[in-house]
Short mmCIF file of C-alpha atoms and ligand atoms in Angstrom, two decimals:
data_model
loop_
_atom_site.label_atom_id
_atom_site.label_comp_id
_atom_site.label_asym_id
_atom_site.label_seq_id
_atom_site.Cartn_x
_atom_site.Cartn_y
_atom_site.Cartn_z
CA MET A 1 0.00 0.00 0.00
CA ARG A 2 1.36 3.37 -1.00
CA ILE A 3 0.95 6.47 1.19
CA VAL A 4 1.02 9.72 -0.75
CA SER A 5 0.91 13.11 0.92
CA ARG A 6 1.84 15.51 -1.92
CA ALA A 7 -0.96 16.67 -4.21
CA ALA A 8 1.28 16.77 -7.30
CA ALA A 9 2.53 13.22 -6.64
CA MET A 10 -1.05 11.96 -6.30
CA GLN A 11 -2.04 13.57 -9.59
CA GLN A 12 1.04 12.19 -11.40
CA LEU A 13 0.24 8.68 -10.21
CA ALA A 14 -3.40 9.01 -11.24
CA LEU A 15 -2.41 10.32 -14.69
CA ARG A 16 -0.11 7.35 -15.15
CA TRP A 17 -2.92 4.89 -14.30
CA LYS A 18 -5.31 6.75 -16.59
CA ARG A 19 -2.89 6.50 -19.52
CA ALA A 20 -2.48 2.77 -18.84
CA GLY A 21 -6.28 2.34 -18.84
CA VAL A 22 -6.39 1.31 -15.16
CA LYS A 23 -9.72 1.98 -13.42
CA ILE A 24 -9.57 4.14 -10.29
CA GLY A 25 -12.08 3.78 -7.44
CA PHE A 26 -12.04 6.52 -4.81
CA VAL A 27 -13.35 6.83 -1.25
CA PRO A 28 -12.88 10.32 0.23
CA THR A 29 -12.85 10.32 4.05
CA MET A 30 -11.87 12.47 7.00
CA GLY A 31 -10.28 9.44 8.68
CA TYR A 32 -11.02 7.81 12.02
CA LEU A 33 -12.29 4.98 9.90
CA HIS A 34 -15.02 2.59 10.96
CA ASP A 35 -16.82 -0.26 9.28
CA GLY A 36 -19.06 2.22 7.43
CA HIS A 37 -16.00 3.60 5.59
CA LEU A 38 -14.64 0.10 5.01
CA SER A 39 -17.91 -0.92 3.37
CA LEU A 40 -17.35 1.99 0.92
CA VAL A 41 -13.84 0.68 0.26
CA ARG A 42 -15.27 -2.79 -0.49
CA GLU A 43 -17.77 -1.23 -2.86
CA ALA A 44 -14.95 0.65 -4.63
CA ARG A 45 -13.00 -2.61 -5.03
CA LYS A 46 -16.11 -4.33 -6.40
CA ARG A 47 -16.51 -1.55 -8.97
CA VAL A 48 -12.89 -1.44 -10.24
CA GLY A 49 -12.06 -5.14 -9.90
CA LYS A 50 -8.79 -6.70 -8.81
CA ASN A 51 -6.83 -4.97 -11.60
CA GLY A 52 -8.15 -1.56 -10.64
CA ILE A 53 -6.75 0.86 -8.08
CA VAL A 54 -8.58 1.79 -4.88
CA VAL A 55 -7.61 5.17 -3.41
CA VAL A 56 -8.75 6.36 0.04
CA SER A 57 -8.13 9.97 1.02
CA ILE A 58 -7.79 10.91 4.68
CA TYR A 59 -8.07 14.63 5.18
CA VAL A 60 -9.95 16.58 7.84
CA ASN A 61 -11.08 19.41 5.61
CA PRO A 62 -11.03 22.73 7.52
CA THR A 63 -13.27 24.61 5.05
CA GLN A 64 -16.32 22.48 5.89
CA PHE A 65 -16.18 23.40 9.59
CA ALA A 66 -17.52 26.70 10.92
CA PRO A 67 -15.28 28.44 13.51
CA THR A 68 -17.69 27.25 16.25
CA GLU A 69 -17.53 23.60 15.15
CA ASP A 70 -15.37 20.66 16.20
CA LEU A 71 -12.40 20.89 13.74
CA SER A 72 -9.60 20.77 16.32
CA LYS A 73 -11.38 18.06 18.31
CA TYR A 74 -12.29 15.95 15.28
CA PRO A 75 -11.00 12.44 16.12
CA ARG A 76 -7.80 11.38 14.34
CA ASP A 77 -5.77 8.17 14.42
CA LEU A 78 -3.75 7.87 11.23
CA LYS A 79 -1.79 4.82 12.36
CA ARG A 80 -4.96 2.84 12.99
CA ASP A 81 -6.55 4.13 9.75
CA LEU A 82 -3.54 3.01 7.72
CA LYS A 83 -3.70 -0.47 9.24
CA LEU A 84 -7.41 -0.75 8.46
CA CYS A 85 -6.77 0.37 4.87
CA ARG A 86 -3.89 -2.09 4.46
CA ASP A 87 -6.03 -4.95 5.83
CA GLU A 88 -8.81 -3.99 3.42
CA GLY A 89 -6.48 -4.14 0.39
CA VAL A 90 -6.47 -0.40 -0.36
CA ASP A 91 -3.78 0.46 -2.97
CA VAL A 92 -3.13 4.12 -2.13
CA VAL A 93 -3.93 6.29 0.89
CA PHE A 94 -3.76 9.99 0.07
CA THR A 95 -3.03 12.03 3.21
CA PRO A 96 -2.50 15.65 2.16
CA GLY A 97 -1.97 18.45 4.67
CA ASP A 98 -3.60 21.89 4.59
CA ALA A 99 -0.64 23.43 2.74
CA GLU A 100 -1.16 20.92 -0.09
CA MET A 101 -4.93 21.33 -0.31
CA TYR A 102 -5.25 25.08 0.30
CA PRO A 103 -1.92 26.62 -0.68
CA GLY A 104 -1.63 30.22 0.47
CA LYS A 105 -4.78 30.05 2.62
CA ALA A 106 -3.00 31.16 5.81
CA GLU A 107 -1.84 34.32 3.99
CA GLY A 108 -5.33 34.91 2.56
CA LYS A 109 -4.25 33.96 -0.95
CA TYR A 110 -6.38 30.87 -1.53
CA SER A 111 -9.61 32.16 -3.09
CA THR A 112 -11.40 29.58 -5.26
CA TYR A 113 -14.43 27.69 -3.96
CA VAL A 114 -17.12 25.51 -5.53
CA VAL A 115 -20.67 26.34 -4.47
CA GLU A 116 -23.82 24.34 -5.24
CA GLU A 117 -26.61 26.88 -5.01
CA ASN A 118 -29.81 24.95 -4.51
CA LEU A 119 -29.70 21.58 -2.71
CA GLY A 120 -27.30 22.96 -0.13
CA ARG A 121 -29.70 25.59 1.23
CA VAL A 122 -31.92 23.26 3.28
CA MET A 123 -31.39 20.98 6.31
CA GLU A 124 -27.62 20.68 7.01
CA GLY A 125 -26.99 23.70 4.78
CA ALA A 126 -29.53 25.82 6.66
CA VAL A 127 -27.95 25.14 10.06
CA ARG A 128 -24.30 24.86 8.88
CA PRO A 129 -24.00 27.66 6.29
CA VAL A 130 -20.34 27.12 5.25
CA HIS A 131 -20.41 23.34 5.37
CA PHE A 132 -21.36 22.32 1.83
CA ARG A 133 -19.18 24.98 0.19
CA GLY A 134 -16.26 23.30 1.97
CA VAL A 135 -17.40 19.82 0.97
CA THR A 136 -17.92 20.61 -2.73
CA THR A 137 -14.63 22.51 -2.88
CA VAL A 138 -12.55 19.76 -1.32
CA VAL A 139 -14.28 16.96 -3.24
CA ALA A 140 -13.79 18.83 -6.55
CA LYS A 141 -10.11 19.26 -5.69
CA LEU A 142 -9.76 15.61 -4.69
CA PHE A 143 -11.43 14.51 -7.95
CA ASN A 144 -8.88 16.63 -9.86
CA LEU A 145 -6.02 14.97 -7.99
CA VAL A 146 -7.22 11.35 -7.87
CA LEU A 147 -9.01 11.33 -11.28
CA PRO A 148 -11.40 8.57 -10.22
CA ASP A 149 -13.67 6.63 -12.57
CA VAL A 150 -15.98 5.89 -9.68
CA SER A 151 -16.30 7.44 -6.22
CA ILE A 152 -18.29 6.03 -3.31
CA PHE A 153 -20.24 8.08 -0.74
CA GLY A 154 -22.33 6.93 2.21
CA GLN A 155 -26.10 7.26 2.32
CA LYS A 156 -25.80 8.44 5.94
CA ASP A 157 -24.81 11.83 4.48
CA PHE A 158 -27.73 11.76 2.06
CA GLN A 159 -27.73 15.50 1.37
CA GLN A 160 -23.96 15.55 0.82
CA ALA A 161 -24.26 12.71 -1.72
CA ALA A 162 -27.10 14.54 -3.55
CA ILE A 163 -25.01 17.72 -3.73
CA ILE A 164 -21.93 15.87 -4.98
CA LYS A 165 -24.03 14.17 -7.68
CA ARG A 166 -25.36 17.59 -8.73
CA MET A 167 -21.86 19.08 -8.78
CA VAL A 168 -20.55 16.20 -10.91
CA MET A 169 -23.41 16.71 -13.36
CA ASP A 170 -23.16 20.50 -13.43
CA LEU A 171 -19.36 20.66 -13.76
CA ASN A 172 -18.98 17.62 -16.07
CA PHE A 173 -16.65 15.60 -13.84
CA PRO A 174 -16.03 12.27 -15.63
CA VAL A 175 -16.78 10.21 -12.53
CA GLN A 176 -19.61 7.90 -11.53
CA ILE A 177 -21.00 8.55 -8.04
CA ILE A 178 -22.23 5.55 -6.08
CA VAL A 179 -24.20 5.97 -2.86
CA ALA A 180 -23.75 2.96 -0.56
CA PRO A 181 -26.16 2.02 2.27
CA THR A 182 -25.66 3.27 5.84
CA ARG A 183 -23.87 0.80 8.09
CA ARG A 184 -25.43 0.46 11.52
CA GLU A 185 -24.38 -0.79 14.94
CA PRO A 186 -26.30 -3.90 16.14
CA ASP A 187 -28.88 -1.67 17.92
CA GLY A 188 -29.46 0.45 14.78
CA LEU A 189 -27.33 3.54 15.48
CA ALA A 190 -25.73 4.73 12.23
CA MET A 191 -21.93 4.32 12.29
CA SER A 192 -20.16 7.66 12.51
CA SER A 193 -16.74 8.89 13.62
CA ARG A 194 -18.60 11.30 15.92
CA ASN A 195 -20.15 8.42 17.93
CA LYS A 196 -16.82 8.33 19.75
CA TYR A 197 -17.72 11.58 21.53
CA LEU A 198 -20.76 10.03 23.25
CA ASP A 199 -20.54 8.94 26.88
CA ALA A 200 -22.19 5.64 27.88
CA GLU A 201 -25.55 7.19 28.72
CA GLN A 202 -25.65 9.31 25.56
CA ARG A 203 -24.60 6.29 23.47
CA ALA A 204 -27.45 4.22 24.92
CA GLN A 205 -29.97 6.96 24.09
CA ALA A 206 -28.53 7.80 20.66
CA VAL A 207 -30.39 4.89 19.09
CA ILE A 208 -33.48 7.12 19.33
CA LEU A 209 -32.55 8.57 15.90
CA PHE A 210 -32.98 5.14 14.32
CA HIS A 211 -36.15 4.50 16.31
CA ALA A 212 -37.56 7.86 15.20
CA LEU A 213 -37.08 6.82 11.56
CA GLN A 214 -38.86 3.53 12.29
CA ALA A 215 -41.67 5.35 14.11
CA ALA A 216 -42.20 7.68 11.13
CA LYS A 217 -42.27 4.70 8.75
CA ASN A 218 -44.94 3.05 10.89
CA ALA A 219 -46.94 6.27 11.22
CA ILE A 220 -47.34 6.68 7.44
CA ALA A 221 -47.56 2.97 6.54
CA LYS A 222 -51.35 3.03 6.12
CA LYS A 223 -52.05 6.61 5.05
CA PRO A 224 -50.21 9.91 4.47
CA VAL A 225 -49.79 12.22 7.46
CA THR A 226 -49.07 15.96 7.36
CA ALA A 227 -45.44 16.89 7.97
CA ALA A 228 -46.54 19.28 10.73
CA ARG A 229 -48.38 16.47 12.59
CA LEU A 230 -45.50 14.03 12.17
CA LYS A 231 -42.94 16.58 13.39
CA LYS A 232 -45.00 17.17 16.55
CA ASP A 233 -45.37 13.43 17.16
CA LEU A 234 -41.64 12.86 16.66
CA GLN A 235 -40.75 15.68 19.04
CA ALA A 236 -42.88 13.93 21.66
CA PHE A 237 -41.30 10.59 20.72
CA LEU A 238 -37.79 11.98 21.28
CA THR A 239 -38.58 12.87 24.89
CA ALA A 240 -38.06 9.13 25.58
CA ALA A 241 -34.34 10.02 25.31
CA PRO A 242 -33.99 12.88 27.84
CA LEU A 243 -30.41 13.67 26.72
CA ALA A 244 -31.51 14.21 23.10
CA ARG A 245 -32.03 17.77 21.81
CA LEU A 246 -33.63 17.92 18.38
CA ASP A 247 -31.90 20.23 15.88
CA TYR A 248 -34.23 19.51 12.97
CA VAL A 249 -36.43 16.86 11.46
CA GLU A 250 -37.47 17.22 7.82
CA PHE A 251 -39.58 15.31 5.32
CA PHE A 252 -38.60 15.94 1.73
CA ASP A 253 -38.57 14.85 -1.86
CA PRO A 254 -35.39 12.75 -2.35
CA GLU A 255 -34.65 14.34 -5.76
CA THR A 256 -35.20 18.04 -5.03
CA LEU A 257 -34.66 17.89 -1.23
CA GLN A 258 -37.61 20.29 -0.96
CA PRO A 259 -39.92 19.78 2.05
CA VAL A 260 -43.21 17.97 1.49
CA ALA A 261 -46.42 19.02 3.25
CA GLN A 262 -47.95 15.52 3.14
CA VAL A 263 -45.66 12.67 4.11
CA LYS A 264 -46.37 9.47 2.21
CA ARG A 265 -44.43 6.32 1.39
CA GLY A 266 -41.36 7.08 -0.71
CA ALA A 267 -40.78 10.47 0.95
CA HIS A 268 -37.44 10.87 2.69
CA MET A 269 -36.87 11.83 6.33
CA ALA A 270 -33.71 13.32 7.83
CA LEU A 271 -33.01 14.42 11.37
CA ALA A 272 -30.19 15.94 13.39
CA VAL A 273 -30.06 15.52 17.16
CA TYR A 274 -27.62 16.85 19.74
CA PHE A 275 -26.35 14.79 22.65
CA GLY A 276 -24.43 17.34 24.67
CA LYS A 277 -22.14 18.98 22.10
CA THR A 278 -22.23 15.99 19.76
CA ARG A 279 -24.51 16.35 16.78
CA LEU A 280 -25.70 13.14 15.11
CA ILE A 281 -27.57 12.83 11.81
CA ASP A 282 -29.54 10.03 10.18
CA ASN A 283 -32.01 9.62 7.33
CA ALA A 284 -34.14 7.04 5.56
CA LYS A 285 -36.64 6.57 2.80
CA LEU A 286 -40.03 6.13 4.46
O1 PAF B 1 -18.16 12.72 4.34
C1 PAF B 1 -17.01 13.12 4.66
O2 PAF B 1 -16.28 12.45 5.40
C2 PAF B 1 -16.50 14.45 4.12
O3 PAF B 1 -17.52 15.38 4.02
C3 PAF B 1 -15.75 14.32 2.77
C4 PAF B 1 -16.67 13.82 1.67
C5 PAF B 1 -14.57 13.36 2.94
C6 PAF B 1 -15.20 15.67 2.35
O4 PAF B 1 -14.32 16.19 3.29
#
């Protein structure tokens, strides 16, 4: 397994594979890998085959964190991540630093960003205004460096995946985007690097996000329910986890991400819930 930290070196390698007709599968991550990430790696391998190259990037991207968010505290363990990648048969781990990804930023010279102007306004985008600009910018840059044929994103970040797909379409990136299912702990909690922040009591209650998705599914199984009614019922439902503080719950069209007034089967639900300072998200098709 090769570890590459220079942007130019990554791009040179990728160009060489491209010229040789080798397929490149790419999984962008911020590290602190768990089985959810590894399932994306397996999907990438499936897509490019044994003769293809699987690249994983590990980079905690500062531009997708607001000054008030958890950038400095974001969990990191490169040694463990590299072992997991090696065990999973990853070919290249790309570990750039800030100076490689945003040259001149500290001196105020870095000035080019990619902004998706529609899907990023709701839900996560409404409560984290700089977040998606950072995500689209770094993913566009990573695509230019890794030159992937296929890139795998997790369904847990449903809105992120929708925005990346839109960006790829709008900016003509020659890459196929695959959205792989959310991996869950045995009790149903979606796997996330942020789960590490939860203490034992918060962890036990965090499964309420998954249960809320199930409760909404059951509530609309027989007939549509208004979004307003369902939101009220779910707020009441969440009181079963006294440590949970609801940030938002939304019901929306999975293509446009626009809210729906009547929630029926096939609509999508997303929610964000705080446990102390830790903010967890989850989503599902109802
Ligand atoms: O989903 C993530 O881990 C990040 O948003 C991504 C796609 C690696 C960009 O920094």
